[in-house]
Amino acid sequence: MSELPAKAEKLDAADELAGVRGKFVLDTVSDHAADAAGVYLDGNSLGALPAAVPGRVEDVVRRQWGELRIRSWDESGWWTAPERIGDRIAPLVGAAAGQIVVGDSTSVNVFKALVGAVRLAGAGRDEIVVDATTFPTDGYIAESAARLTGCTLRPVTPAEVPGVLGDRTAAVLLNHVDYRTGRLHDLPSLTAAVHAAGAVAVWDLCHSAGALPVGLDEHGVDLAVGCTYKYLNGGPGSPAYLYVRRELQDRFDSPLPGWNSHAEPFGMRAAYEPAAGALRGRVGTPDILSMLALEAALDVWDGVSIEAVRAKSLALTDFFLECVAAYAPAGRVESVTPEAHAERGSQVALRCDDAGEVMKELIARGVVGDFRHPDVLRFGFTPLYVGFGDVERAARVLGEVLS
């Protein structure tokens, strides 16, 4: 096992993304375990703080709000922030500019997208297919959207989707990466199957955006949503985003028509007329403080390709599984994350009988992952700031705790 630290050192020396790590605020030496300090493997829940964000937020508060006040809607670009920041996210999910608008929560955007998808599908289609293994909120929203639109809800696993599609299918809501296991679902083939049935494909990108190539435009995805506080490092509660494929924008009928999405927002007209383009995904006044914190956070992506991020992600998770196999007692944990690269996101989930207590001890020793009921240890790998030395140390401490 002594060769693993040396291998980690060699991999870190060859890491083309190693320089990005310095753009984040990360832990220093832990009092509990000096050689396992600052191993943050929970970026799939909340990304680390980019170092440039505090200064930018202070400027927003002190100067833009404190001095310019209402003038900042124009002079500081507050009014155009939702689409401007959307255009910065677009390359990370494989979308051209003008198709993403930032604002509201993921849940709200799932609701907008799913009801909008049913309306796009048209008359005669009265069934919504939803990923039965989805993050709970997506399921709750899908159930409500079905009641609101008079549709039947059909929960199935992603593998079962092609077999249940038909001429009644209006919309299909799927997660790109399973939040529990880290399984990466086949977005291209599933989207193609949905389209072959004449239905509308809606994808939740919360656990893939910023971790791997998505290819929204390339694969003809209709609508997509995602959060920005995981791999995009936008901060707790940072606003989500909504993608509306350009060819569908003039027909997208949002169930939440707010004044911010009106063609003439300051006309204060009684009748609603939607704005052109992705702007019709806006609703009310944007949350400027968190939105501009997100904009600052996205600076860390300057000069970084999502393909390089994906390559490192796979190398990190491969190395973690290798180290766990070496350090953990035999039979003590079992990986539920697929081994095949084409089926793996950017996390590793390990099944462990006493997972809750194990994670508490790991955190006490400076290795931060998270626990999912009833028996899953989740470790998220954010390639922008996680190194191979981190991975080796985390697996070594896990082995000690499990022993």
C-alpha positions as semicolon CSV with decimal commas, in nm:
position;residue;x (nm);y (nm);z (nm)
1;M;0,000;0,000;0,000
2;S;0,300;0,228;0,041
3;E;0,307;0,296;-0,333
4;L;-0,026;0,483;-0,327
5;P;0,106;0,811;-0,175
6;A;0,383;0,814;-0,435
7;K;0,133;0,749;-0,711
8;A;-0,083;1,035;-0,582
9;E;0,218;1,266;-0,587
10;K;0,298;1,169;-0,945
11;L;-0,062;1,222;-1,057
12;D;-0,078;1,562;-0,887
13;A;0,244;1,668;-1,058
14;A;0,091;1,590;-1,397
15;D;-0,247;1,751;-1,323
16;E;-0,321;2,027;-1,575
17;L;-0,593;2,168;-1,347
18;A;-0,374;2,184;-1,035
19;G;-0,334;2,561;-1,064
20;V;-0,708;2,620;-1,032
21;R;-0,703;2,494;-0,673
22;G;-0,546;2,820;-0,557
23;K;-0,859;3,008;-0,667
24;F;-1,059;2,851;-0,382
25;V;-1,075;2,897;-0,005
26;L;-0,986;2,557;0,140
27;D;-0,900;2,421;0,484
28;T;-0,555;2,427;0,636
29;V;-0,406;2,176;0,880
30;S;-0,660;1,995;1,095
31;D;-0,605;1,950;1,466
32;H;-0,728;1,594;1,435
33;A;-0,515;1,456;1,154
34;A;-0,253;1,677;0,997
35;D;-0,200;1,459;0,695
36;A;-0,576;1,439;0,623
37;A;-0,652;1,806;0,662
38;G;-0,884;1,989;0,432
39;V;-1,007;1,691;0,233
40;Y;-1,338;1,830;0,112
41;L;-1,533;1,569;-0,082
42;D;-1,881;1,718;-0,056
43;G;-1,878;1,953;-0,355
44;N;-2,168;1,751;-0,494
45;S;-2,377;1,911;-0,216
46;L;-2,209;2,249;-0,172
47;G;-1,907;2,366;-0,367
48;A;-1,614;2,536;-0,197
49;L;-1,588;2,915;-0,189
50;P;-1,400;3,073;-0,482
51;A;-1,154;3,320;-0,333
52;A;-1,269;3,611;-0,551
53;V;-1,631;3,599;-0,435
54;P;-1,611;3,786;-0,098
55;G;-1,452;4,095;-0,253
56;R;-1,699;4,103;-0,539
57;V;-1,996;4,064;-0,304
58;E;-1,860;4,344;-0,085
59;D;-1,852;4,569;-0,392
60;V;-2,212;4,474;-0,475
61;V;-2,326;4,557;-0,123
62;R;-2,116;4,865;-0,044
63;R;-2,090;5,037;-0,381
64;Q;-2,359;4,905;-0,613
65;W;-2,631;4,892;-0,347
66;G;-2,486;5,129;-0,087
67;E;-2,387;5,414;-0,321
68;L;-2,556;5,369;-0,657
69;R;-2,872;5,218;-0,510
70;I;-3,151;5,189;-0,768
71;R;-2,921;5,318;-1,044
72;S;-2,745;4,982;-1,030
73;W;-3,029;4,811;-1,212
74;D;-2,894;4,987;-1,518
75;E;-2,543;5,109;-1,437
76;S;-2,428;4,789;-1,267
77;G;-2,610;4,557;-1,505
78;W;-2,847;4,410;-1,248
79;W;-3,138;4,395;-1,491
80;T;-2,956;4,181;-1,746
81;A;-2,785;3,951;-1,494
82;P;-3,018;3,648;-1,541
83;E;-2,942;3,611;-1,911
84;R;-2,581;3,735;-1,888
85;I;-2,494;3,473;-1,625
86;G;-2,693;3,215;-1,818
87;D;-2,464;3,273;-2,114
88;R;-2,165;3,202;-1,889
89;I;-2,314;2,871;-1,776
90;A;-2,409;2,775;-2,131
91;P;-2,065;2,647;-2,247
92;L;-2,042;2,426;-1,938
93;V;-2,356;2,237;-2,042
94;G;-2,299;2,245;-2,416
95;A;-2,539;2,521;-2,509
96;A;-2,507;2,823;-2,733
97;A;-2,581;3,167;-2,588
98;G;-2,936;3,292;-2,554
99;Q;-3,093;2,971;-2,422
100;I;-3,035;2,983;-2,046
101;V;-3,183;3,218;-1,791
102;V;-3,071;3,219;-1,426
103;G;-3,311;3,269;-1,138
104;D;-3,541;3,100;-0,887
105;S;-3,470;2,760;-0,728
106;T;-3,425;2,427;-0,902
107;S;-3,768;2,320;-0,779
108;V;-3,936;2,625;-0,930
109;N;-3,754;2,572;-1,258
110;V;-3,852;2,204;-1,267
111;F;-4,214;2,316;-1,230
112;K;-4,180;2,573;-1,509
113;A;-4,007;2,324;-1,737
114;L;-4,240;2,032;-1,677
115;V;-4,568;2,221;-1,712
116;G;-4,420;2,405;-2,009
117;A;-4,323;2,068;-2,160
118;V;-4,680;1,935;-2,133
119;R;-4,807;2,251;-2,302
120;L;-4,551;2,207;-2,579
121;A;-4,655;1,846;-2,632
122;G;-5,010;1,952;-2,715
123;A;-5,353;1,794;-2,707
124;G;-5,398;1,420;-2,679
125;R;-5,087;1,363;-2,471
126;D;-5,181;1,318;-2,108
127;E;-4,901;1,123;-1,940
128;I;-4,586;1,246;-1,763
129;V;-4,306;0,993;-1,722
130;V;-4,072;1,061;-1,430
131;D;-3,759;0,895;-1,298
132;A;-3,876;0,681;-1,005
133;T;-3,531;0,704;-0,846
134;T;-3,517;1,082;-0,875
135;F;-3,427;1,334;-0,608
136;P;-3,752;1,362;-0,404
137;T;-3,835;1,722;-0,502
138;D;-3,846;1,632;-0,871
139;G;-4,099;1,363;-0,789
140;Y;-4,309;1,600;-0,578
141;I;-4,308;1,863;-0,853
142;A;-4,392;1,605;-1,119
143;E;-4,690;1,485;-0,916
144;S;-4,817;1,840;-0,874
145;A;-4,759;1,921;-1,242
146;A;-4,956;1,611;-1,339
147;R;-5,252;1,717;-1,124
148;L;-5,236;2,071;-1,257
149;T;-5,230;1,963;-1,623
150;G;-5,470;1,672;-1,593
151;C;-5,200;1,419;-1,674
152;T;-5,131;1,074;-1,536
153;L;-4,795;1,036;-1,365
154;R;-4,589;0,728;-1,452
155;P;-4,278;0,673;-1,235
156;V;-4,028;0,427;-1,386
157;T;-3,653;0,374;-1,370
158;P;-3,448;0,539;-1,646
159;A;-3,375;0,198;-1,796
160;E;-3,749;0,136;-1,831
161;V;-3,824;0,468;-2,002
162;P;-3,795;0,357;-2,367
163;G;-4,036;0,072;-2,305
164;V;-4,317;0,286;-2,162
165;L;-4,315;0,570;-2,414
166;G;-4,611;0,605;-2,645
167;D;-4,853;0,839;-2,816
168;R;-4,993;0,947;-2,478
169;T;-4,654;1,055;-2,343
170;A;-4,633;1,432;-2,308
171;A;-4,311;1,485;-2,115
172;V;-4,031;1,285;-1,957
173;L;-3,836;1,419;-1,656
174;L;-3,501;1,253;-1,589
175;N;-3,192;1,313;-1,377
176;H;-2,864;1,309;-1,566
177;V;-2,678;1,169;-1,264
178;D;-2,841;0,977;-0,980
179;Y;-2,788;1,172;-0,660
180;R;-2,747;0,861;-0,443
181;T;-2,528;0,633;-0,649
182;G;-2,356;0,867;-0,893
183;R;-2,484;0,665;-1,189
184;L;-2,467;0,864;-1,514
185;H;-2,770;0,804;-1,735
186;D;-2,749;0,798;-2,114
187;L;-2,879;1,143;-2,205
188;P;-2,830;1,110;-2,582
189;S;-3,012;0,779;-2,627
190;L;-3,290;0,856;-2,379
191;T;-3,352;1,197;-2,538
192;A;-3,367;1,031;-2,880
193;A;-3,618;0,776;-2,751
194;V;-3,837;1,052;-2,605
195;H;-3,831;1,241;-2,933
196;A;-3,908;0,926;-3,133
197;A;-4,227;0,898;-2,927
198;G;-4,315;1,262;-3,003
199;A;-4,270;1,372;-2,642
200;V;-4,067;1,648;-2,475
201;A;-3,744;1,570;-2,287
202;V;-3,671;1,754;-1,960
203;W;-3,337;1,691;-1,786
204;D;-3,223;1,776;-1,433
205;L;-2,850;1,855;-1,448
206;C;-2,786;1,926;-1,079
207;H;-2,526;1,651;-1,042
208;S;-2,363;1,680;-1,384
209;A;-2,327;2,048;-1,477
210;G;-1,969;2,152;-1,405
211;A;-1,856;1,791;-1,364
212;L;-1,887;1,645;-1,713
213;P;-1,990;1,735;-2,069
214;V;-2,368;1,748;-2,113
215;G;-2,421;1,844;-2,477
216;L;-2,766;2,003;-2,454
217;D;-2,758;2,148;-2,806
218;E;-2,576;1,853;-2,962
219;H;-2,830;1,601;-2,837
220;G;-3,140;1,812;-2,895
221;V;-3,253;1,836;-2,533
222;D;-3,575;2,036;-2,514
223;L;-3,569;2,176;-2,161
224;A;-3,322;2,145;-1,876
225;V;-3,276;2,276;-1,525
226;G;-2,995;2,274;-1,273
227;C;-2,863;2,420;-0,954
228;T;-2,544;2,624;-0,927
229;Y;-2,424;2,555;-0,572
230;K;-2,269;2,214;-0,635
231;Y;-2,002;2,180;-0,906
232;L;-2,054;2,542;-1,017
233;N;-1,963;2,667;-0,666
234;G;-2,219;2,949;-0,658
235;G;-2,276;2,940;-0,283
236;P;-2,558;2,819;-0,055
237;G;-2,896;2,885;-0,212
238;S;-2,746;3,035;-0,527
239;P;-3,004;3,066;-0,805
240;A;-3,078;2,782;-1,044
241;Y;-3,118;2,804;-1,421
242;L;-3,359;2,705;-1,695
243;Y;-3,256;2,600;-2,047
244;V;-3,508;2,635;-2,330
245;R;-3,391;2,508;-2,668
246;R;-3,390;2,791;-2,919
247;E;-3,632;2,621;-3,158
248;L;-3,893;2,594;-2,881
249;Q;-3,863;2,939;-2,728
250;D;-4,143;3,103;-2,924
251;R;-4,381;2,827;-2,807
252;F;-4,262;2,791;-2,448
253;D;-4,557;2,881;-2,227
254;S;-4,438;2,924;-1,868
255;P;-4,689;2,845;-1,593
256;L;-4,538;3,131;-1,391
257;P;-4,573;3,444;-1,609
258;G;-4,421;3,724;-1,404
259;W;-4,356;4,085;-1,482
260;N;-3,988;4,012;-1,539
261;S;-4,075;3,788;-1,834
262;H;-4,317;4,034;-1,991
263;A;-4,229;4,170;-2,335
264;E;-4,267;4,517;-2,185
265;P;-4,197;4,475;-1,813
266;F;-4,230;4,841;-1,726
267;G;-4,544;4,889;-1,933
268;M;-4,748;4,759;-1,640
269;R;-5,010;4,624;-1,877
270;A;-5,301;4,412;-1,754
271;A;-5,256;4,155;-2,032
272;Y;-4,949;3,932;-2,032
273;E;-4,731;3,916;-2,342
274;P;-4,421;3,696;-2,305
275;A;-4,078;3,830;-2,389
276;A;-3,889;3,679;-2,678
277;G;-3,634;3,403;-2,626
278;A;-3,524;3,243;-2,300
279;L;-3,628;3,557;-2,112
280;R;-3,978;3,417;-2,086
281;G;-3,832;3,183;-1,825
282;R;-3,791;3,477;-1,587
283;V;-4,059;3,540;-1,326
284;G;-4,005;3,806;-1,060
285;T;-3,731;4,037;-0,938
286;P;-3,395;3,855;-0,943
287;D;-3,208;3,783;-0,619
288;I;-2,920;4,015;-0,700
289;L;-2,687;3,942;-0,408
290;S;-2,671;3,566;-0,462
291;M;-2,686;3,601;-0,839
292;L;-2,381;3,827;-0,853
293;A;-2,197;3,602;-0,608
294;L;-2,259;3,323;-0,859
295;E;-2,130;3,541;-1,141
296;A;-1,807;3,600;-0,951
297;A;-1,779;3,230;-0,872
298;L;-1,794;3,142;-1,242
299;D;-1,466;3,327;-1,298
300;V;-1,282;3,011;-1,186
301;W;-1,389;2,852;-1,515
302;D;-1,195;3,100;-1,728
303;G;-0,959;2,895;-1,943
304;V;-1,091;2,562;-1,814
305;S;-1,243;2,308;-2,051
306;I;-1,520;2,077;-1,933
307;E;-1,344;1,794;-2,116
308;A;-1,035;1,839;-1,895
309;V;-1,261;1,842;-1,589
310;R;-1,423;1,518;-1,699
311;A;-1,089;1,347;-1,759
312;K;-0,967;1,441;-1,413
313;S;-1,298;1,346;-1,253
314;L;-1,273;0,994;-1,389
315;A;-0,908;0,970;-1,285
316;L;-0,994;1,088;-0,932
317;T;-1,279;0,845;-0,887
318;D;-1,076;0,557;-1,033
319;F;-0,793;0,634;-0,793
320;F;-1,029;0,665;-0,496
321;L;-1,179;0,322;-0,568
322;E;-0,826;0,181;-0,599
323;C;-0,725;0,332;-0,266
324;V;-1,042;0,217;-0,090
325;A;-0,981;-0,137;-0,215
326;A;-0,629;-0,118;-0,070
327;Y;-0,706;0,048;0,263
328;A;-1,053;-0,068;0,366
329;P;-1,099;-0,403;0,542
330;A;-1,232;-0,668;0,305
331;G;-1,611;-0,677;0,286
332;R;-1,655;-0,366;0,500
333;V;-1,782;-0,138;0,219
334;E;-1,932;-0,194;-0,124
335;S;-1,931;0,057;-0,409
336;V;-2,273;0,121;-0,560
337;T;-2,128;0,359;-0,818
338;P;-2,083;0,201;-1,163
339;E;-1,729;0,107;-1,260
340;A;-1,782;0,187;-1,628
341;H;-1,678;0,543;-1,710
342;A;-1,977;0,591;-1,941
343;E;-2,207;0,522;-1,646
344;R;-2,029;0,722;-1,374
345;G;-2,077;1,082;-1,267
346;S;-1,830;1,260;-1,040
347;Q;-1,902;1,093;-0,709
348;V;-1,847;0,758;-0,543
349;A;-2,112;0,607;-0,319
350;L;-2,012;0,332;-0,079
351;R;-2,264;0,112;0,102
352;C;-2,170;0,058;0,466
353;D;-2,383;-0,082;0,751
354;D;-2,299;0,195;0,999
355;A;-2,255;0,467;0,738
356;G;-2,396;0,747;0,956
357;E;-2,146;0,691;1,236
358;V;-1,860;0,635;0,993
359;M;-1,923;0,968;0,825
360;K;-1,936;1,149;1,159
361;E;-1,594;1,007;1,246
362;L;-1,452;1,093;0,904
363;I;-1,566;1,453;0,941
364;A;-1,414;1,466;1,290
365;R;-1,085;1,361;1,132
366;G;-1,102;1,626;0,861
367;V;-1,243;1,424;0,571
368;V;-1,577;1,571;0,467
369;G;-1,825;1,370;0,262
370;D;-2,189;1,307;0,340
371;F;-2,432;1,035;0,443
372;R;-2,751;0,930;0,268
373;H;-3,005;0,721;0,456
374;P;-2,995;0,437;0,527
375;D;-2,643;0,311;0,449
376;V;-2,462;0,522;0,188
377;L;-2,138;0,718;0,223
378;R;-2,118;0,976;-0,058
379;F;-1,792;1,132;-0,174
380;G;-1,806;1,404;-0,440
381;F;-1,500;1,490;-0,648
382;T;-1,477;1,847;-0,776
383;P;-1,178;1,842;-1,012
384;L;-1,118;2,217;-0,988
385;Y;-0,990;2,187;-0,631
386;V;-0,963;1,819;-0,533
387;G;-0,622;1,659;-0,585
388;F;-0,499;1,303;-0,592
389;G;-0,322;1,349;-0,260
390;D;-0,659;1,441;-0,111
391;V;-0,806;1,123;-0,251
392;E;-0,532;0,899;-0,110
393;R;-0,552;1,059;0,234
394;A;-0,931;1,037;0,243
395;A;-0,928;0,666;0,156
396;R;-0,654;0,600;0,411
397;V;-0,851;0,771;0,690
398;L;-1,164;0,583;0,580
399;G;-0,971;0,258;0,612
400;E;-0,861;0,353;0,963
401;V;-1,217;0,439;1,068
402;L;-1,357;0,118;0,922
403;S;-1,094;-0,085;1,104
